[in-house]
Coordinates of N, CA and C in Angstrom, one line a residue:
V1 N 128.2 60.7 133.3 CA 129.0 59.7 133.2 C 128.1 58.3 133.3
V2 N 128.3 57.4 132.4 CA 127.7 56.2 132.4 C 128.5 55.0 133.1
V3 N 127.8 54.4 134.0 CA 128.5 53.3 134.6 C 127.3 52.0 134.8
V4 N 127.7 50.7 134.8 CA 126.8 49.6 134.8 C 126.2 49.8 136.3
Q5 N 125.1 49.0 136.4 CA 124.1 49.1 137.5 C 124.7 48.9 139.0
N6 N 125.5 47.8 138.9 CA 126.2 47.3 140.1 C 127.6 47.7 140.3
A7 N 128.1 48.9 139.6 CA 129.4 49.4 139.8 C 130.0 49.8 140.9
S8 N 131.4 49.7 141.2 CA 131.9 50.0 142.4 C 132.5 51.4 142.3
V9 N 133.0 52.0 143.4 CA 133.5 53.3 143.3 C 134.7 53.5 142.5
L10 N 135.4 52.3 142.3 CA 136.7 52.5 141.4 C 136.1 52.3 139.9
D11 N 135.1 51.7 139.6 CA 134.6 51.8 138.1 C 134.0 53.2 137.9
L12 N 133.6 53.9 139.0 CA 133.1 55.4 138.8 C 134.3 56.2 138.4
K13 N 135.4 56.0 139.2 CA 136.6 56.7 139.0 C 137.2 56.6 137.7
K14 N 137.1 55.3 137.3 CA 137.7 54.9 135.8 C 136.9 55.7 134.7
A15 N 135.6 55.6 134.8 CA 134.6 56.3 134.0 C 134.7 57.7 133.9
L16 N 135.0 58.4 135.1 CA 135.4 59.8 135.3 C 136.6 60.2 134.5
R17 N 137.6 59.4 134.8 CA 138.9 59.7 134.1 C 138.9 59.6 132.5
R18 N 137.8 58.5 132.1 CA 137.9 58.4 130.6 C 137.0 59.5 129.9
H19 N 135.9 59.8 130.7 CA 135.2 61.1 130.2 C 135.8 62.3 130.2
I20 N 136.6 62.7 131.3 CA 137.4 63.8 131.4 C 138.4 64.1 130.1
Q21 N 139.2 62.9 130.0 CA 140.2 62.7 128.8 C 139.6 62.9 127.6
L22 N 138.6 62.3 127.3 CA 137.8 62.3 126.2 C 137.4 63.9 125.8
R23 N 137.0 64.4 126.7 CA 136.5 65.8 126.7 C 137.7 66.9 126.4
Q24 N 138.8 66.6 127.2 CA 139.9 67.5 127.0 C 140.5 67.3 125.6
A25 N 140.4 65.9 125.1 CA 141.0 65.7 123.7 C 140.1 66.4 122.6
R26 N 138.9 66.4 122.8 CA 138.0 67.1 121.8 C 138.2 68.8 122.0
Q27 N 138.1 69.3 123.2 CA 138.3 70.6 123.2 C 139.7 71.3 123.1
G28 N 140.6 70.4 123.0 CA 142.0 70.8 122.6 C 142.7 71.3 123.9
G29 N 142.2 71.0 125.0 CA 142.9 71.2 126.3 C 144.1 70.6 126.7
V30 N 144.4 70.6 127.9 CA 145.5 69.9 128.4 C 145.4 68.4 128.1
Q31 N 146.6 67.7 127.4 CA 146.4 66.3 127.2 C 146.7 65.4 128.3
H32 N 147.6 65.8 129.3 CA 147.8 64.9 130.3 C 147.5 65.5 131.6
L33 N 146.7 64.8 132.5 CA 146.3 65.0 133.8 C 147.1 64.0 134.7
S34 N 147.4 64.6 135.9 CA 148.0 63.6 136.8 C 146.9 63.1 137.7
W35 N 146.5 61.9 137.4 CA 145.2 61.3 138.1 C 145.8 60.8 139.6
K36 N 147.0 60.5 139.6 CA 147.5 60.1 141.0 C 147.4 61.3 141.8
Y37 N 147.8 62.4 141.3 CA 147.7 63.8 142.2 C 146.1 64.2 142.4
I38 N 145.3 64.0 141.5 CA 144.0 64.3 141.6 C 143.4 63.3 142.8
W39 N 143.6 62.1 142.7 CA 143.1 61.3 143.8 C 143.5 61.5 145.1
R40 N 144.8 61.9 145.1 CA 145.4 62.1 146.5 C 145.1 63.4 147.0
T41 N 144.7 64.4 146.2 CA 144.2 65.9 146.5 C 142.6 65.8 146.7
Y42 N 141.9 65.1 146.2 CA 140.3 65.3 146.2 C 139.7 64.1 146.6
H43 N 138.4 64.2 147.2 CA 137.6 63.2 147.4 C 136.4 63.2 146.5
L44 N 135.7 62.1 146.2 CA 134.5 62.0 145.5 C 133.5 62.0 146.7
T45 N 132.5 62.9 146.5 CA 131.5 62.9 147.6 C 130.1 62.9 147.0
F46 N 129.3 62.3 147.7 CA 127.9 62.2 147.4 C 127.0 62.5 148.5
N47 N 126.2 63.4 148.7 CA 125.3 63.9 149.8 C 126.1 64.1 150.9
G48 N 127.4 64.8 150.8 CA 128.2 65.0 151.9 C 128.9 63.8 152.4
E49 N 128.8 62.6 151.9 CA 129.5 61.4 152.4 C 130.7 61.0 151.5
K50 N 132.0 60.8 151.9 CA 133.0 60.7 151.1 C 132.9 59.1 150.6
L51 N 133.4 59.1 149.3 CA 133.2 57.7 148.9 C 134.6 57.2 148.8
A52 N 135.1 56.7 150.1 CA 136.3 56.5 150.4 C 136.8 55.0 150.0
D53 N 135.8 54.2 150.1 CA 136.1 52.6 149.8 C 135.9 52.3 148.2
D54 N 137.2 52.2 147.6 CA 137.0 51.8 146.2 C 136.4 50.4 145.8
R55 N 136.3 49.7 146.7 CA 135.5 48.4 146.4 C 134.1 48.4 146.7
K56 N 133.5 49.3 147.6 CA 132.1 49.4 147.9 C 131.4 49.7 146.8
K57 N 130.3 49.2 146.5 CA 129.4 49.5 145.3 C 128.7 50.9 145.7
L58 N 128.2 51.3 144.5 CA 127.6 52.8 144.3 C 126.3 52.6 145.1
R59 N 125.7 51.5 145.0 CA 124.3 51.3 145.5 C 124.3 51.4 147.0
E60 N 125.6 50.9 147.8 CA 125.8 50.9 149.0 C 125.7 52.3 149.6
Y61 N 126.3 53.2 148.8 CA 126.2 54.8 149.2 C 124.8 55.3 148.9
G62 N 124.0 54.6 148.1 CA 122.5 55.3 147.8 C 122.6 55.8 146.6
I63 N 123.6 55.8 145.7 CA 123.8 56.4 144.5 C 122.9 55.7 143.4
R64 N 122.0 56.5 142.8 CA 121.1 55.8 141.8 C 121.3 56.7 140.4
N65 N 120.4 56.4 139.4 CA 120.5 57.1 138.2 C 120.5 58.5 138.3
R66 N 121.0 59.3 137.5 CA 121.0 60.9 137.4 C 121.4 61.5 138.6
D67 N 122.0 60.8 139.7 CA 122.4 61.5 140.8 C 123.8 62.1 140.5
E68 N 124.3 63.2 141.3 CA 125.4 64.0 141.2 C 126.6 63.6 142.2
V69 N 127.7 63.3 141.8 CA 128.7 63.1 142.7 C 129.6 64.3 142.5
S70 N 130.5 64.8 143.5 CA 131.3 66.0 143.3 C 132.7 65.7 144.0
F71 N 133.7 66.6 143.6 CA 135.0 66.6 144.1 C 135.0 67.5 145.1
I72 N 135.7 67.1 146.3 CA 135.7 68.1 147.4 C 137.3 67.8 147.9
K73 N 138.0 69.0 148.1 CA 139.3 69.0 148.4 C 139.7 68.4 149.8
K74 N 140.7 67.4 149.7 CA 140.9 66.8 151.2 C 141.7 67.8 152.0
L75 N 141.4 67.8 153.4 CA 142.0 68.6 154.3 C 143.5 68.0 154.7
R76 N 144.4 68.9 155.0 CA 145.5 68.4 155.6 C 145.5 67.7 156.9
K77 N 146.3 66.9 157.2 CA 146.3 66.3 158.5 C 147.4 67.0 159.4

């Protein structure tokens, strides 16, 4: 997924959403995903650190070109 150099976590989430929707449309998969459910159920993480603050820049988390972020299931409270 490509985002601008000074992107925030929210920009990354929007880019992920756009990328997955385009891929699903090309492959003929599920057309509608509930992103409200996905963001409520999963965290984005990088090197074991949750990307919790949507306003924080990716650079502040140490994310650079070609780094991988992953989804991790949120634990129940």
